[in-house]
């Protein structure tokens, strides 16, 4: 079977890899390059700590285990000169200031009920886990299952592995559909048609536009986020650390600016500081306000950051769905079209299992978990639109 994958971000690369490993002939098309958009403008999170019980938590738990094996395979299998994924099973620490402890502990209790490790820590233990935290922090929960990859490198490694299995990669823009009767049989590009038995839309924040081009409808909207990056320094942040209000910001449907504190170190010695969420279309203007809010909140959590020099800042767009679940599976209107998009800020973490679900939908391979909650035809996504 020949499959066209649109998009070479983490989701597209993971789908290409899963399809190629299952024996499909794969062609990946991206207008800009590998990890050229959202997957190079994020923190590489592999989180279970921010997931409330439900379908996304189930997907995240499965994906966390899949990442452990996938990262080991990719790192061991890389060709000379190919970078590693920088997979770090460093765990996360979620903290609360005065007044937030009860809500944090209740959320952690609900996660323990579905098998997520969420260990309450005393003030003394919290100081040992993160000695540079502000003394204002009132409580914390340790999530040892949280992890991180370098997102651009991990995406490159997945697609490199798929290409060694025979996948083809083309830098080109999809401009329309190729039909065989009433079924999608490929895509049109400026260089000519790319034919296939199936097409998988992995275009991230642009997946709604691609769906329109191909005669379908998918409610994916861009949600802008900003990140600050410090100059390299000796390590002073040892886990992914974030304020408990991050969970509320992730699950919010508000289009207005929301910021919450997320801080973590990288192997290169830089510190990544986030995060913000706002729906402003694809605009990159007026980013000072979110960056200023992020900086102010981060220094409250880690006071030493007030005297730290910034290296750069950047913004990216996350693919947002109104019902807060990714759309993974067959399109309900266009035969031969499949979607894997709408993961918002969790795309890196959910990528391996998303690829497995796409291989299941396209090729009939075993599903890693029940695909029904994520189908593009689900009532909650149609109703939210």
Coordinates of C-alpha atoms in Angstrom, one line a residue:
X1 CA 0.0 0.0 0.0
X2 CA 1.3 3.5 -0.9
X3 CA 0.5 6.2 1.6
X4 CA 1.1 10.0 1.3
X5 CA 1.8 11.7 4.6
X6 CA 1.3 15.5 4.6
X7 CA 3.6 17.1 7.2
X8 CA 7.1 16.3 8.5
X9 CA 6.7 17.4 12.1
X10 CA 6.7 15.0 15.0
X11 CA 3.3 13.6 14.2
X12 CA 4.0 13.2 10.5
X13 CA 7.4 11.6 11.2
X14 CA 5.9 9.2 13.7
X15 CA 3.1 8.2 11.3
X16 CA 5.6 7.7 8.5
X17 CA 7.7 5.5 10.7
X18 CA 4.8 3.4 12.0
X19 CA 3.5 3.0 8.4
X20 CA 6.9 2.1 7.0
X21 CA 7.6 -0.4 9.8
X22 CA 4.2 -2.0 9.0
X23 CA 5.3 -2.5 5.4
X24 CA 3.7 0.5 3.6
X25 CA 5.4 2.5 0.8
X26 CA 5.4 6.0 2.3
X27 CA 5.9 9.4 0.7
X28 CA 6.2 12.4 3.1
X29 CA 5.5 15.9 1.8
X30 CA 6.2 19.1 3.7
X31 CA 6.3 22.6 2.3
X32 CA 9.2 23.8 4.6
X33 CA 11.3 20.8 5.8
X34 CA 11.6 18.4 8.7
X35 CA 10.4 19.8 12.0
X36 CA 10.4 23.2 10.4
X37 CA 7.3 24.6 12.2
X38 CA 5.7 23.6 15.5
X39 CA 8.0 20.7 16.3
X40 CA 11.0 23.0 16.4
X41 CA 9.3 25.7 18.5
X42 CA 8.3 23.7 21.6
X43 CA 9.8 22.1 24.7
X44 CA 9.7 18.4 23.7
X45 CA 7.4 17.5 26.6
X46 CA 6.4 13.8 27.2
X47 CA 4.0 14.4 30.1
X48 CA 1.5 12.5 32.1
X49 CA 1.5 15.0 34.9
X50 CA -0.9 17.4 33.2
X51 CA -3.5 14.9 32.1
X52 CA -6.8 14.5 33.8
X53 CA -8.4 11.1 33.8
X54 CA -9.9 10.4 30.4
X55 CA -9.0 9.5 26.8
X56 CA -6.0 11.8 26.5
X57 CA -4.5 10.5 29.7
X58 CA -4.9 6.9 28.4
X59 CA -3.1 8.0 25.2
X60 CA -0.4 9.8 27.2
X61 CA 0.3 6.8 29.4
X62 CA 0.6 4.5 26.4
X63 CA 2.8 7.0 24.6
X64 CA 5.1 7.5 27.5
X65 CA 5.9 3.8 27.5
X66 CA 6.2 3.8 23.7
X67 CA 8.7 6.7 23.9
X68 CA 11.0 4.8 26.2
X69 CA 11.4 2.0 23.7
X70 CA 11.3 4.2 20.6
X71 CA 14.0 6.6 21.9
X72 CA 16.3 3.7 22.7
X73 CA 15.8 2.2 19.2
X74 CA 16.4 5.5 17.5
X75 CA 19.5 6.3 19.5
X76 CA 21.0 2.9 18.9
X77 CA 20.0 2.9 15.2
X78 CA 21.1 6.3 14.2
X79 CA 23.4 6.7 11.3
X80 CA 26.9 8.3 11.6
X81 CA 26.4 12.0 12.2
X82 CA 22.7 11.7 13.0
X83 CA 21.9 13.4 16.4
X84 CA 20.4 11.5 19.3
X85 CA 16.9 12.2 20.6
X86 CA 18.2 13.5 23.9
X87 CA 15.5 11.5 25.7
X88 CA 15.6 12.3 29.4
X89 CA 13.4 10.4 31.9
X90 CA 14.0 13.2 34.4
X91 CA 10.5 13.4 35.9
X92 CA 8.4 16.4 36.7
X93 CA 7.5 18.5 39.7
X94 CA 4.2 20.3 39.9
X95 CA 4.1 23.0 42.6
X96 CA 1.5 25.2 44.2
X97 CA 1.7 28.5 46.0
X98 CA -0.4 29.3 49.1
X99 CA -4.1 28.6 48.4
X100 CA -3.4 26.1 45.6
X101 CA -2.4 23.0 47.6
X102 CA -5.9 21.5 48.0
X103 CA -6.6 21.6 44.3
X104 CA -3.2 20.2 43.4
X105 CA -3.6 17.3 45.8
X106 CA -7.1 16.5 44.6
X107 CA -5.9 16.5 40.9
X108 CA -3.0 14.2 41.8
X109 CA -5.4 11.8 43.6
X110 CA -7.6 11.5 40.5
X111 CA -4.5 10.6 38.5
X112 CA -3.4 7.9 40.9
X113 CA -6.7 6.2 40.3
X114 CA -5.8 5.6 36.7
X115 CA -2.3 4.4 37.4
X116 CA -0.2 7.6 37.0
X117 CA 2.5 7.9 39.7
X118 CA 2.0 11.2 41.5
X119 CA 4.0 11.3 44.7
X120 CA 3.3 13.9 47.3
X121 CA 6.5 15.4 48.7
X122 CA 7.2 17.3 51.9
X123 CA 8.7 20.8 51.9
X124 CA 12.0 19.2 52.9
X125 CA 11.9 16.7 50.0
X126 CA 10.8 19.4 47.6
X127 CA 13.9 21.4 48.6
X128 CA 16.1 18.4 47.8
X129 CA 14.4 17.8 44.4
X130 CA 14.7 21.5 43.4
X131 CA 17.0 23.4 45.8
X132 CA 16.6 26.7 43.9
X133 CA 12.8 26.9 44.2
X134 CA 11.3 30.0 45.8
X135 CA 10.5 29.6 49.5
X136 CA 7.0 30.9 48.6
X137 CA 6.2 27.5 47.1
X138 CA 3.7 25.8 49.5
X139 CA 3.6 22.2 48.2
X140 CA 4.5 19.9 45.3
X141 CA 3.8 16.6 43.6
X142 CA 6.6 14.6 42.0
X143 CA 5.8 12.8 38.7
X144 CA 8.7 10.4 38.0
X145 CA 7.2 9.3 34.7
X146 CA 7.4 12.6 33.0
X147 CA 10.2 12.9 30.3
X148 CA 11.5 15.1 27.6
X149 CA 13.2 14.9 24.2
X150 CA 14.9 17.5 22.0
X151 CA 11.9 17.8 19.7
X152 CA 13.6 18.8 16.5
X153 CA 16.2 16.1 16.9
X154 CA 13.7 13.4 17.8
X155 CA 11.6 14.3 14.8
X156 CA 14.6 14.1 12.5
X157 CA 15.5 10.7 14.0
X158 CA 12.0 9.3 13.4
X159 CA 11.9 10.4 9.8
X160 CA 15.5 9.2 9.2
X161 CA 14.5 5.8 10.4
X162 CA 11.4 5.8 8.2
X163 CA 13.6 6.7 5.2
X164 CA 16.0 3.9 5.9
X165 CA 13.0 1.6 5.7
X166 CA 12.2 3.1 2.2
X167 CA 10.1 6.2 2.9
X168 CA 10.6 9.1 0.5
X169 CA 10.7 12.7 1.6
X170 CA 9.8 15.7 -0.6
X171 CA 9.9 19.4 0.2
X172 CA 6.8 20.6 -1.6
X173 CA 3.4 22.2 -0.9
X174 CA 0.1 20.3 -1.3
X175 CA -2.2 22.4 -3.4
X176 CA -5.2 20.1 -4.1
X177 CA -6.5 16.5 -4.3
X178 CA -6.2 13.8 -6.9
X179 CA -9.4 11.8 -7.1
X180 CA -10.2 8.3 -8.3
X181 CA -14.0 8.5 -8.6
X182 CA -15.2 9.7 -5.3
X183 CA -12.1 8.5 -3.4
X184 CA -8.9 10.4 -2.7
X185 CA -6.0 8.9 -4.7
X186 CA -3.2 11.4 -3.9
X187 CA -2.4 15.1 -3.8
X188 CA -1.4 17.8 -6.3
X189 CA 1.8 19.7 -5.8
X190 CA 3.6 22.3 -7.9
X191 CA 6.0 19.6 -9.1
X192 CA 3.2 17.2 -10.1
X193 CA 0.9 14.7 -8.5
X194 CA 1.9 12.3 -5.7
X195 CA -0.3 9.3 -6.0
X196 CA -1.3 7.0 -3.1
X197 CA -3.9 4.6 -1.8
X198 CA -4.3 6.7 1.3
X199 CA -3.4 10.3 2.4
X200 CA -2.7 11.2 6.0
X201 CA -3.2 14.8 7.0
X202 CA -0.5 15.6 9.6
X203 CA -0.3 19.3 8.9
X204 CA -0.5 20.4 12.6
X205 CA -2.0 23.9 13.0
X206 CA -2.6 24.0 9.2
X207 CA -4.5 20.7 9.2
X208 CA -7.8 22.5 8.9
X209 CA -6.6 24.3 5.8
X210 CA -5.3 21.0 4.3
X211 CA -8.6 19.3 5.0
X212 CA -10.4 22.1 3.1
X213 CA -8.0 21.7 0.2
X214 CA -8.8 18.0 0.0
X215 CA -12.6 18.4 0.2
X216 CA -13.0 17.6 3.9
X217 CA -13.7 19.6 7.0
X218 CA -11.7 19.5 10.2
X219 CA -11.9 22.0 13.0
X220 CA -8.2 22.6 13.8
X221 CA -7.3 26.1 15.0
X222 CA -3.8 27.7 15.7
X223 CA -3.1 28.5 19.3
X224 CA 0.0 30.6 19.7
X225 CA 2.6 30.0 22.4
X226 CA 5.9 31.7 23.4
X227 CA 9.0 30.4 25.0
X228 CA 12.1 32.1 26.5
X229 CA 15.6 30.5 26.3
X230 CA 18.4 31.5 28.6
X231 CA 22.1 31.5 28.0
X232 CA 23.8 28.2 29.1
X233 CA 24.6 27.9 32.8
X234 CA 25.4 25.3 35.4
X235 CA 22.3 23.1 36.0
X236 CA 20.0 24.6 38.7
X237 CA 16.7 23.1 37.5
X238 CA 16.6 19.3 37.7
X239 CA 13.1 18.3 36.6
X240 CA 10.4 19.8 34.5
X241 CA 8.9 22.2 37.0
X242 CA 5.6 24.0 36.6
X243 CA 3.0 25.8 38.5
X244 CA -0.3 23.9 38.9
X245 CA -2.2 26.6 37.0
X246 CA -0.6 25.2 33.8
X247 CA -3.1 22.4 33.8
X248 CA -6.0 24.8 33.7
X249 CA -4.4 26.8 30.9
X250 CA -4.0 23.7 28.8
X251 CA -7.6 22.7 29.2
X252 CA -9.1 26.2 28.7
X253 CA -11.1 27.1 25.7
X254 CA -10.6 30.8 26.2
X255 CA -9.1 32.6 23.2
X256 CA -7.5 35.3 25.3
X257 CA -3.9 35.3 26.6
X258 CA -3.2 32.8 29.4
X259 CA 0.2 32.3 30.9
X260 CA 1.6 29.8 33.4
X261 CA 5.0 28.9 34.7
X262 CA 7.0 26.1 33.1
X263 CA 10.7 25.8 33.7
X264 CA 13.3 23.2 32.7
X265 CA 16.9 22.7 31.8
X266 CA 18.3 21.1 28.7
X267 CA 21.5 19.0 28.2
X268 CA 23.1 22.0 26.5
X269 CA 22.8 24.0 29.8
X270 CA 20.1 26.5 28.6
X271 CA 16.8 26.9 30.6
X272 CA 13.5 26.8 28.7
X273 CA 10.8 29.1 30.2
X274 CA 7.2 29.0 29.2
X275 CA 4.3 29.0 28.7
X276 CA 1.6 31.0 27.0
X277 CA -1.6 30.3 25.1
X278 CA -3.7 32.6 23.0
X279 CA -5.7 32.3 19.8
X280 CA -4.6 35.1 17.4
X281 CA -4.7 33.2 14.2
X282 CA -1.2 32.9 12.7
X283 CA -0.1 36.3 13.8
X284 CA 3.4 36.7 15.1
X285 CA 2.8 40.4 16.2
X286 CA 2.5 41.8 19.7
X287 CA 4.4 39.1 21.6
X288 CA 5.9 41.4 24.2
X289 CA 2.9 41.0 26.6
X290 CA 3.1 37.2 26.8
X291 CA 6.9 37.2 27.1
X292 CA 6.8 39.7 29.9
X293 CA 4.2 37.7 31.8
X294 CA 6.1 34.5 31.4
X295 CA 9.3 36.1 32.7
X296 CA 7.6 37.6 35.7
X297 CA 6.0 34.3 36.7
X298 CA 9.1 32.3 36.2
X299 CA 11.2 34.6 38.5
X300 CA 8.6 34.1 41.2
X301 CA 9.1 30.3 40.9
X302 CA 12.9 30.4 40.5
X303 CA 14.2 33.8 41.8
X304 CA 17.7 33.2 40.4
X305 CA 16.3 33.7 36.9
X306 CA 15.9 37.4 37.5
X307 CA 19.6 37.8 37.0
X308 CA 19.9 35.4 34.1
X309 CA 20.6 36.6 30.6
X310 CA 18.3 35.5 27.8
X311 CA 19.6 34.0 24.6
X312 CA 16.4 34.3 22.6
X313 CA 12.7 33.9 22.5
X314 CA 10.4 32.4 19.9
X315 CA 6.8 31.7 19.2
X316 CA 5.0 28.8 17.6
X317 CA 1.5 27.6 16.8
X318 CA -0.1 24.6 18.4
X319 CA -3.0 22.7 16.7
X320 CA -6.0 23.2 18.9
X321 CA -9.3 21.3 18.8
X322 CA -12.4 22.7 20.5
X323 CA -13.0 19.5 22.5
X324 CA -9.3 19.2 23.5
X325 CA -8.6 15.8 21.9
X326 CA -6.6 15.1 18.8
X327 CA -8.3 13.9 15.7
X328 CA -6.8 10.5 14.6
X329 CA -8.3 8.2 12.1
X330 CA -10.4 8.1 8.9
X331 CA -12.2 11.2 7.6
X332 CA -16.0 10.8 7.7
X333 CA -16.6 12.3 4.3
X334 CA -13.7 11.7 2.0
X335 CA -12.7 8.1 1.3
X336 CA -8.9 7.5 1.4
X337 CA -8.3 10.5 3.7
X338 CA -7.0 10.1 7.3
X339 CA -6.1 12.7 9.9
X340 CA -3.6 12.9 12.7
X341 CA -3.7 16.4 14.1
X342 CA -5.0 18.6 16.9
X343 CA -2.6 17.5 19.7
X344 CA -2.0 21.1 20.7
X345 CA 1.0 21.2 23.0
X346 CA 1.2 17.5 23.5
X347 CA 2.1 16.4 20.0
X348 CA 5.7 15.4 20.8
X349 CA 4.7 13.3 23.8
X350 CA 1.7 11.6 22.0
X351 CA 3.6 11.1 18.7
X352 CA 4.5 7.3 18.9
X353 CA 1.1 6.1 19.8
X354 CA -0.5 8.4 17.3
X355 CA 1.6 6.8 14.6
X356 CA 0.4 3.4 15.8
X357 CA -3.2 4.5 15.7
X358 CA -2.8 5.8 12.1
X359 CA -1.2 2.5 11.1
X360 CA -4.2 0.7 12.6
X361 CA -6.6 2.9 10.7
X362 CA -4.8 2.8 7.4
X363 CA -3.4 -0.8 7.4
X364 CA -5.3 -2.6 10.0
X365 CA -2.4 -3.2 12.4
X366 CA -3.2 -3.8 16.1
X367 CA -4.3 -0.6 17.9
X368 CA -2.4 0.3 21.0
X369 CA -5.6 1.4 22.7
X370 CA -9.3 2.1 21.8
X371 CA -9.2 4.5 18.9
X372 CA -12.9 5.6 19.2
X373 CA -12.4 8.7 21.4
X374 CA -10.0 10.2 18.9
X375 CA -11.9 9.6 15.6
X376 CA -12.4 12.7 13.5
X377 CA -16.1 11.7 13.2
X378 CA -16.7 11.8 17.0
X379 CA -19.7 13.8 18.1
X380 CA -17.9 16.0 20.5
X381 CA -15.7 17.4 17.7
X382 CA -18.6 17.9 15.3
X383 CA -20.7 19.6 18.0
X384 CA -17.8 21.8 19.2
X385 CA -17.4 23.1 15.7

